[in-house]
Coordinates of C-alpha atoms and ligand atoms in Angstrom, one line a residue:
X17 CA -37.6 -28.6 61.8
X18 CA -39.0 -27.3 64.8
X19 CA -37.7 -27.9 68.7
X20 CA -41.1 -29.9 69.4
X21 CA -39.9 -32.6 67.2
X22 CA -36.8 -34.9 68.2
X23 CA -34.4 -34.1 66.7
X24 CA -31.8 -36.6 65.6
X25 CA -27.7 -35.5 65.9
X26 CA -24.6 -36.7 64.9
X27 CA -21.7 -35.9 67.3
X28 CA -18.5 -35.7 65.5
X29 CA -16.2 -36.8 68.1
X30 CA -18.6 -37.4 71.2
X31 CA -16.3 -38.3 73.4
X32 CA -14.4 -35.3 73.7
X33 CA -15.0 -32.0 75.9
X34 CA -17.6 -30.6 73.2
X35 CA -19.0 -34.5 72.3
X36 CA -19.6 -35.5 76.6
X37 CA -21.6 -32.0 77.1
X38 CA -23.3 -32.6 74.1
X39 CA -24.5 -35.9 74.8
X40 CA -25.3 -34.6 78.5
X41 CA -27.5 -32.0 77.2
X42 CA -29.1 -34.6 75.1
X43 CA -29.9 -36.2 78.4
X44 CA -31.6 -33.1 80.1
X45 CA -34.1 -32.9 76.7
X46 CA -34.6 -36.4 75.5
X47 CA -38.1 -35.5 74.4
X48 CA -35.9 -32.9 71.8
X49 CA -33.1 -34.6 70.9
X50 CA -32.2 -38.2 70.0
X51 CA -28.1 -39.1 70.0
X52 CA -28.7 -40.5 65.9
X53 CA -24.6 -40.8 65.4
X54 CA -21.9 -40.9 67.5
X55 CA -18.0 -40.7 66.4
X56 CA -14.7 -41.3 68.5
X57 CA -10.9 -40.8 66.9
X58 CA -9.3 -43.7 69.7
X59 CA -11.5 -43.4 72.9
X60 CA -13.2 -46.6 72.0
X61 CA -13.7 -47.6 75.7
X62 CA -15.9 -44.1 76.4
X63 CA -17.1 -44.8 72.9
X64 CA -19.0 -47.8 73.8
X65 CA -20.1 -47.0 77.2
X66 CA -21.8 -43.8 75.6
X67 CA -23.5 -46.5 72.6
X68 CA -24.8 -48.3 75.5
X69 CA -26.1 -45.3 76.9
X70 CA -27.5 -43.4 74.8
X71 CA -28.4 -46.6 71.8
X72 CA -27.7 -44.4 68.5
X73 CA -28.3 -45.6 65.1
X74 CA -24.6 -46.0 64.2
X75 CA -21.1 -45.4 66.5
X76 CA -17.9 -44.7 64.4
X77 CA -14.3 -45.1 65.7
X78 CA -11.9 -43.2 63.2
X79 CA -8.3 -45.6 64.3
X80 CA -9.7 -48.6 62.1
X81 CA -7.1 -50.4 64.4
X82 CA -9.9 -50.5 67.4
X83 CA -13.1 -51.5 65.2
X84 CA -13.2 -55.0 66.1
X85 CA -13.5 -54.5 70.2
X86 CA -16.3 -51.7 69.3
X87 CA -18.2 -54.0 66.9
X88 CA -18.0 -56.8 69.5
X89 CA -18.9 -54.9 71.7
X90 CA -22.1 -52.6 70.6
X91 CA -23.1 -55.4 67.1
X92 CA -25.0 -57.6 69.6
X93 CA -27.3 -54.5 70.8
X94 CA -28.2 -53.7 67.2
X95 CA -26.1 -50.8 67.1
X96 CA -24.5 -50.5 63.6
X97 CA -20.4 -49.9 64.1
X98 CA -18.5 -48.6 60.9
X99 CA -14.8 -47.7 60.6
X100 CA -12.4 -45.1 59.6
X101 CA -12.0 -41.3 58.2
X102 CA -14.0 -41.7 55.6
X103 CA -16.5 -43.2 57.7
X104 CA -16.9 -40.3 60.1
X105 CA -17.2 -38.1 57.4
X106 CA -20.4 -40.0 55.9
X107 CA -22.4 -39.8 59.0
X108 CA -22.3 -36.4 58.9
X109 CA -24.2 -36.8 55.7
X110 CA -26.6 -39.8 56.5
X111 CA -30.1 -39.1 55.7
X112 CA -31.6 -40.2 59.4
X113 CA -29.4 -37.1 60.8
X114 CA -30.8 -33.5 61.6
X115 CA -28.0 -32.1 63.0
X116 CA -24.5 -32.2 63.1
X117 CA -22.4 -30.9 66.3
X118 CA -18.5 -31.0 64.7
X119 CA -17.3 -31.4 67.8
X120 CA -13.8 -33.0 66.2
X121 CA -10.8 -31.1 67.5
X122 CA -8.3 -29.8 64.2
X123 CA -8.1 -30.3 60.4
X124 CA -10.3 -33.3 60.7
X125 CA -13.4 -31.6 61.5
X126 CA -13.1 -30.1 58.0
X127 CA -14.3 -32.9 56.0
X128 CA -17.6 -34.3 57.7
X129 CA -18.3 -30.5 57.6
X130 CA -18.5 -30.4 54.3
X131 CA -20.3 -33.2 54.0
X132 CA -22.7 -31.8 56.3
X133 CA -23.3 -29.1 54.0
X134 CA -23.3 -31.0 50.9
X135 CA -26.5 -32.8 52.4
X136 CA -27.9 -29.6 53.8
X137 CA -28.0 -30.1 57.1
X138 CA -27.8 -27.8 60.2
X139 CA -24.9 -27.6 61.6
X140 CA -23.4 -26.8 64.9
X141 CA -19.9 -25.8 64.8
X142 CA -17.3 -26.2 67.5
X143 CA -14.8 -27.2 65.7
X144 CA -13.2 -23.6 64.4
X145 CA -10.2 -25.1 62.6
X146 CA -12.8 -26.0 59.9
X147 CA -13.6 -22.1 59.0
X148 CA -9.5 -21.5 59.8
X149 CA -8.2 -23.6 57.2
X150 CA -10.8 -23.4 54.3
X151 CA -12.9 -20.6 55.0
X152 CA -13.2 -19.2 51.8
X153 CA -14.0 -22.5 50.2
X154 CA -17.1 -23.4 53.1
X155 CA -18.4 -20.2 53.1
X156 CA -19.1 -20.6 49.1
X157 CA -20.7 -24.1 49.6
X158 CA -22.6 -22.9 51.8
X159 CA -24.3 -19.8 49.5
X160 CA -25.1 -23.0 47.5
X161 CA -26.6 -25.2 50.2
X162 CA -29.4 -24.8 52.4
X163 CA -27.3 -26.1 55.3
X164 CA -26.3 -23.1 57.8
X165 CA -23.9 -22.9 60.8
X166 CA -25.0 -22.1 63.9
X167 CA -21.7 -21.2 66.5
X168 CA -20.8 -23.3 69.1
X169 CA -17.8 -21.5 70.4
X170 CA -18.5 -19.9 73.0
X171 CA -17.6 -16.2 71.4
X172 CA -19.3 -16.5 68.3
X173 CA -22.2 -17.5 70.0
X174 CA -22.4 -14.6 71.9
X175 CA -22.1 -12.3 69.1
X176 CA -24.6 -14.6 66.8
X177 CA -27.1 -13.7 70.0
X178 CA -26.7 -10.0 69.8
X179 CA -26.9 -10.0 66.1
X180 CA -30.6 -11.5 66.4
X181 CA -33.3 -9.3 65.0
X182 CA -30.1 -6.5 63.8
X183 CA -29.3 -5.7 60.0
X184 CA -25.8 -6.2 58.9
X185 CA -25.1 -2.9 57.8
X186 CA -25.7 -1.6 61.4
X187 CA -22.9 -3.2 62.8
X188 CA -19.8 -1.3 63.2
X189 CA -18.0 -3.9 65.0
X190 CA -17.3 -7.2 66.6
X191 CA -15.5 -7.7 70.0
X192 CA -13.8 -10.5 71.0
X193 CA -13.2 -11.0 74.6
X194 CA -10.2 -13.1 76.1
X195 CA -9.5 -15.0 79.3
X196 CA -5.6 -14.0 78.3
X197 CA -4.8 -17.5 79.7
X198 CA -3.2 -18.8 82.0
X199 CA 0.1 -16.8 80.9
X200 CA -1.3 -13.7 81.2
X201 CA 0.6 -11.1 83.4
X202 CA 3.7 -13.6 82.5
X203 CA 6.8 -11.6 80.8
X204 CA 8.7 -13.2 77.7
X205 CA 12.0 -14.3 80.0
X206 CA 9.0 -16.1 82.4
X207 CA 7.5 -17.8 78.8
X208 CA 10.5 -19.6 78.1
X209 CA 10.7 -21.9 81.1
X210 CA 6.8 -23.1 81.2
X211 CA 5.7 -26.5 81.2
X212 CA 2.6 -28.3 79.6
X213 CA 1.3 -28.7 83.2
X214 CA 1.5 -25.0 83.1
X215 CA -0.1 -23.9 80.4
X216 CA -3.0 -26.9 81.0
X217 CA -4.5 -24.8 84.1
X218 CA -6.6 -22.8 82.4
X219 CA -7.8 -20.0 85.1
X220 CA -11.9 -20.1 83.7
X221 CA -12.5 -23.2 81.7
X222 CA -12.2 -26.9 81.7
X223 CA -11.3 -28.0 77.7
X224 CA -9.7 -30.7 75.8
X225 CA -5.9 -30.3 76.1
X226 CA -5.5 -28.5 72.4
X227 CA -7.5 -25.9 72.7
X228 CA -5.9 -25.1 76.7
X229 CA -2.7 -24.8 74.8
X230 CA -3.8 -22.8 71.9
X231 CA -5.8 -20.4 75.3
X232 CA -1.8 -20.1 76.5
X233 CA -0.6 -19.3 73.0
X234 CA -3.7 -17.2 72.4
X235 CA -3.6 -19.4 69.2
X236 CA -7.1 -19.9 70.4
X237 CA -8.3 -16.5 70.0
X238 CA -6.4 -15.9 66.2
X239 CA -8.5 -18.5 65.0
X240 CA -11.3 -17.1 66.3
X241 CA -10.6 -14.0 64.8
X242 CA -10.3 -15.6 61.3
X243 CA -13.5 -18.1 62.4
X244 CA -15.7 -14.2 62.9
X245 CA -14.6 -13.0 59.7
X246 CA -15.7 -16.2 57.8
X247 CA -19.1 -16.7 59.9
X248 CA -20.1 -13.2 60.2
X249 CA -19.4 -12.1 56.6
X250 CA -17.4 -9.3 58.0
X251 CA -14.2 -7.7 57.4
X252 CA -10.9 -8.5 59.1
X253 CA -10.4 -4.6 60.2
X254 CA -14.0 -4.5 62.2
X255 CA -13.1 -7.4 64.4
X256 CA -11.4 -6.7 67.8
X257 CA -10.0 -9.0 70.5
X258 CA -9.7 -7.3 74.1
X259 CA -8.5 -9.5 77.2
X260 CA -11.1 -10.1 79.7
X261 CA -9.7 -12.4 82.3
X262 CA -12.8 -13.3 84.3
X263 CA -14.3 -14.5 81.3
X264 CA -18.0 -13.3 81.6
X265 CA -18.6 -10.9 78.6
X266 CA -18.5 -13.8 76.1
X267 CA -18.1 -11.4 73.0
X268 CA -19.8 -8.0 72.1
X269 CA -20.9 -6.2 69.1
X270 CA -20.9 -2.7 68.7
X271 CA -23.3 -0.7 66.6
X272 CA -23.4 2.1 64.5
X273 CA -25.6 4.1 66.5
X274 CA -22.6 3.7 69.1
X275 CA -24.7 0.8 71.0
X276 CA -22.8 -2.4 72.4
X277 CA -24.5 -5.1 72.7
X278 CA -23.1 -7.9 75.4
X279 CA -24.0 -11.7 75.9
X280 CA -23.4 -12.3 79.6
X281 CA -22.9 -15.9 81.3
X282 CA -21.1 -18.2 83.6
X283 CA -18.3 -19.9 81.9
X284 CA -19.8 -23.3 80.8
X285 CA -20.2 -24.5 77.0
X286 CA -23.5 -26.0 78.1
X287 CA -25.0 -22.8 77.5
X288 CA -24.0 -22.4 73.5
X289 CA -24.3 -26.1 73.2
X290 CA -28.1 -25.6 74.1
X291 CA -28.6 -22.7 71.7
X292 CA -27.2 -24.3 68.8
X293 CA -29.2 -28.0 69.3
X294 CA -32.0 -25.6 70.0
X295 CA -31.5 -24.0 66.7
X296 CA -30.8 -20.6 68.3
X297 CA -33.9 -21.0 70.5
X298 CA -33.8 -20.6 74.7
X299 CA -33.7 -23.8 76.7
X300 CA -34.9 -23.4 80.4
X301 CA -31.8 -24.9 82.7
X302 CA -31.5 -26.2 85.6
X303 CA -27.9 -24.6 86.8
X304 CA -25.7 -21.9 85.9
X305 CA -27.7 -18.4 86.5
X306 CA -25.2 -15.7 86.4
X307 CA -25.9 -13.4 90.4
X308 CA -24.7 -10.1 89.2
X309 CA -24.1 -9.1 92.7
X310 CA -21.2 -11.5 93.0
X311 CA -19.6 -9.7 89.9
X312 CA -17.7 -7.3 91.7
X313 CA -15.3 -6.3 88.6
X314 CA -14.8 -6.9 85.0
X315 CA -12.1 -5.4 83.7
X316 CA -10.6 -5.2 80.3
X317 CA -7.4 -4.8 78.8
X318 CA -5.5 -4.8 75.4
X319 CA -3.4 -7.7 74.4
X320 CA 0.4 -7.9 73.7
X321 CA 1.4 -9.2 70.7
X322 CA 5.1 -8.9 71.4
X323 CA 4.4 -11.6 74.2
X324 CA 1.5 -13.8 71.9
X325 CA 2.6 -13.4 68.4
X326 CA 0.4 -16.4 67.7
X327 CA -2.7 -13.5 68.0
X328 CA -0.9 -11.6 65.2
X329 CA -1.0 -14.7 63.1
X330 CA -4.6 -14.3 62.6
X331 CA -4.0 -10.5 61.2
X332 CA -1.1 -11.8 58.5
X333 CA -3.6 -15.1 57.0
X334 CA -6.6 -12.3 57.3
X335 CA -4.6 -10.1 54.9
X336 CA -2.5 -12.9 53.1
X337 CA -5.9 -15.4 52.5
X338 CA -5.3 -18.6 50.0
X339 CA -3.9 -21.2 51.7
X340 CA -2.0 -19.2 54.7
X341 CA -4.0 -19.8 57.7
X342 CA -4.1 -23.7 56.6
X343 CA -0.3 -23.6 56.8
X344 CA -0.8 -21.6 60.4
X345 CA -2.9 -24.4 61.5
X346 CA -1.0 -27.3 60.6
X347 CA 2.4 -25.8 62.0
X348 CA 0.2 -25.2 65.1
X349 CA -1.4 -28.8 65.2
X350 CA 2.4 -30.4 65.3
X351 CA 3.6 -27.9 67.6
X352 CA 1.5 -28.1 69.9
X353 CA 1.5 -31.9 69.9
X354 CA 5.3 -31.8 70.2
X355 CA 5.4 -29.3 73.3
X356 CA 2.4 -31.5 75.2
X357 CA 5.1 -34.1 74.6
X358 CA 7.9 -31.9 76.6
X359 CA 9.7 -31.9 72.9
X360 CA 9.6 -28.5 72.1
X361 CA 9.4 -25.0 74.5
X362 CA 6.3 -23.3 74.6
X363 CA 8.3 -20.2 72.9
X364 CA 9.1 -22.2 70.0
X365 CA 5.5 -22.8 69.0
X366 CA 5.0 -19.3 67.7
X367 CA 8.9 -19.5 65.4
X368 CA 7.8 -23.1 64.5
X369 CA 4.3 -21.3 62.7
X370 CA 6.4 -18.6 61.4
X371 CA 8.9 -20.8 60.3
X372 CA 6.6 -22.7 58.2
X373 CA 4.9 -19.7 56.8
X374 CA 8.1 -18.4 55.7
X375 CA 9.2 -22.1 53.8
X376 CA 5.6 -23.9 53.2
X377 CA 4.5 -22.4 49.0
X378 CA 1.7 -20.0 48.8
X379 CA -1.5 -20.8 46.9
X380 CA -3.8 -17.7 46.2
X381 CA -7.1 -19.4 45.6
X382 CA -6.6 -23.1 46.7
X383 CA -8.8 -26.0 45.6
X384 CA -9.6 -28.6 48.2
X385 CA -7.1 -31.3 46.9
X386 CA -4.5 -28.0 47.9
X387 CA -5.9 -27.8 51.0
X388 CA -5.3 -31.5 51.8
X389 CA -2.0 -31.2 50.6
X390 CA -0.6 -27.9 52.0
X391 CA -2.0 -29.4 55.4
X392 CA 0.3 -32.6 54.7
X393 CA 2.8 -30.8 53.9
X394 CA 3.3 -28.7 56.6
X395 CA 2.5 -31.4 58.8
X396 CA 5.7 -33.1 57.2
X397 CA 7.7 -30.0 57.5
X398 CA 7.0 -28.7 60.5
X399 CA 7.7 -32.1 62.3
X400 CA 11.4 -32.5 60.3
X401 CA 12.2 -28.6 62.0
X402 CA 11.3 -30.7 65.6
X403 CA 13.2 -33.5 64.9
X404 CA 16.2 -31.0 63.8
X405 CA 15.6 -28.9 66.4
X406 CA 16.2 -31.8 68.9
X407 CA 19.8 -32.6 67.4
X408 CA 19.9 -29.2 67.8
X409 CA 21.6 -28.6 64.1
X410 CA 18.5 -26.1 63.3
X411 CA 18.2 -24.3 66.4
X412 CA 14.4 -22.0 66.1
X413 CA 15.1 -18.8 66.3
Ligands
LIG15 MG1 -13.9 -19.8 72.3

């Protein structure tokens, strides 16, 4: 379909960083887009006030706890309300849907994007635990669908806009770049003592509170490694991450002729939002032009593993595949949780992922049904080590 028609999207969790922007750049191109779905996990209140807005075919709130006050709510202006995680994953597939913008934080974006790709449709991906966990398995449906994937995340859009109108065996590698977070020049004695207040002031962007954390852990940037490999059809040993704290070089790709090519911008998701509804095609703005005379540096540097060992992650479940990086995400999922919740120290998030690796059974080729349950399980395990950590019988080491 082309941009002169409307097209109709489904916003897997709209009321989230990703979902608001979304629905905001729906409103600066109504005459291209329509708002055809809209999904929340608990924000029913935002949920509403966006149905009322923006009048989409159906709004879906994922705690089946809160679909009574959002039926009564949105029923009476012919708006149809379902329920549920099953729900959220069938209006990804719903026939009056174009597009689908996962923009679902964690495991749960996995499953209404694979329904998205069942019922070939286009899909813009946020949500990078999707290709972390099951990579292998998405990749394969989508060799067998006529769906495809354009990147949201900021990164991978910027190296899915230098790779326009280049072959694939001209590309000798993909770079990466980094804020570092806000823990950058911090030493591991200084890591130990930080709060989630802390590691929620992200120097460059404004996120959800997930991904801020996984930024700090540089969790953030593992995944994206893994999320390259699994987009870009590329090996694990071509893909680089370099630390770039002002954040303007969104990623690079270097060719064989010894080119680099750069995608430059102010630091504002609008931007790959816009080229992914757009179906990687230029939408004229109305804010955000980069003045290159105010760029008075941009400087680079390598990152230290021995302080992030969550970046090193992304190396071991490159090399170890089956169901390791699904184990890496769950462990992170609960840890994180648990240290936003001043359970745990930010320190321990990295022995809590390792920890689980180690005890958490490797599968070699995983079905889905493995997936689900290596994600339960490590969900299940991982919270037990909190818990045992906080009698403090089990201290992480
Ligand atoms: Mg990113």
């Amino acid at each position: 379909m082309t941009v002169t028609e409307q097209k109709r999207i489904a916003i897997i969790g709209s009321t989230g960083s990703i979902g608001t922007q979304t629905l905001e750049t729906i409103d600066t191109f109504p005459g291209l887009f329509k708002a055809q779905v809209i999904t929340a996990r608990r924000s029913a209140d935002l949920l509403i006030s966006q149905a009322r807005r923006h009048r989409p075919a159906l709004a879906v709130i994922a705690d089946e706890g809160l679909y009574n006050p959002v039926r009564e709510a949105l029923a009476p202006l012919g708006i149809e309300v379902a329920a549920g995680e099953k729900a959220m994953a069938e209006a990804a597939g719903r026939d009056d849907v174009d597009t689908v913008v996962t923009a679902t934080v964690g495991y749960s974006g996995l499953e209404p994007t694979m329904e998205a790709i069942r019922k070939g449709k286009e899909i813009a991906l946020a949500n990078k635990e999707t290709l972390v966990v099951a990579g292998e398995l998405i990749t394969k449906m989508l060799t067998e669908s006529k769906s495809r994937i354009i990147p949201v995340d900021s990164e991978h859009s910027a190296i899915y806009q230098c790779l326009v109108g280049e072959s694939t065996e001209s590309v000798n590698k993909l770079i990466i770049t980094a804020s570092g977070g806000p823990f950058r020049t911090f030493d591991k004695e200084r890591l130990e003592t930080v709060s989630p207040a802390d590691a929620l002031r992200h120097p460059n962007w404004q996120m959800g509170a997930k991904i801020t954390i996984d930024s700090a852990t540089m969790m953030n940037k593992a995944f994206e490694i893994i999320e390259a490999r699994w987009l870009f059809d590329i090996e694990p040993e071509r893909i680089e991450a370099i630390i770039h704290p002002q954040s303007i070089i969104h990623s690079m790709v270097e060719f064989t002729d010894g080119a680099v090519k750069a995608q430059l911008g102010v630091p504002d998701m609008k931007l790959p939002i816009r080229y992914a509804l757009g179906c990687a095609k230029r939408l004229p703005v109305d804010n955000g032009f980069l003045s290159m005379s105010d760029l008075s540096t941009l400087t680079f540097e390598q990152p230290d593993i021995n302080r992030f060992p969550c970046l090193g992650y992304a190396r071991y479940a490159l090399e170890k595949r089956g169901n390791s990086a699904c184990i890496i995400n769950a462990a992170n999922e609960i840890a994180v949780d648990a240290f936003l919740k001043g359970r745990i120290k930010f320190t321990d998030i990295p022995r809590l992922i390792a920890r689980s690796l180690d005890r958490i059974p490797f599968i070699e080729t995983p079905t889905y049904a493995e997936y689900v349950a290596t994600n339960a399980e490590t969900r299940r395990f991982a919270a037990e080590q909190i818990t045992d950590l906080n009698s403090q019988q089990y201290p992480l080491t």
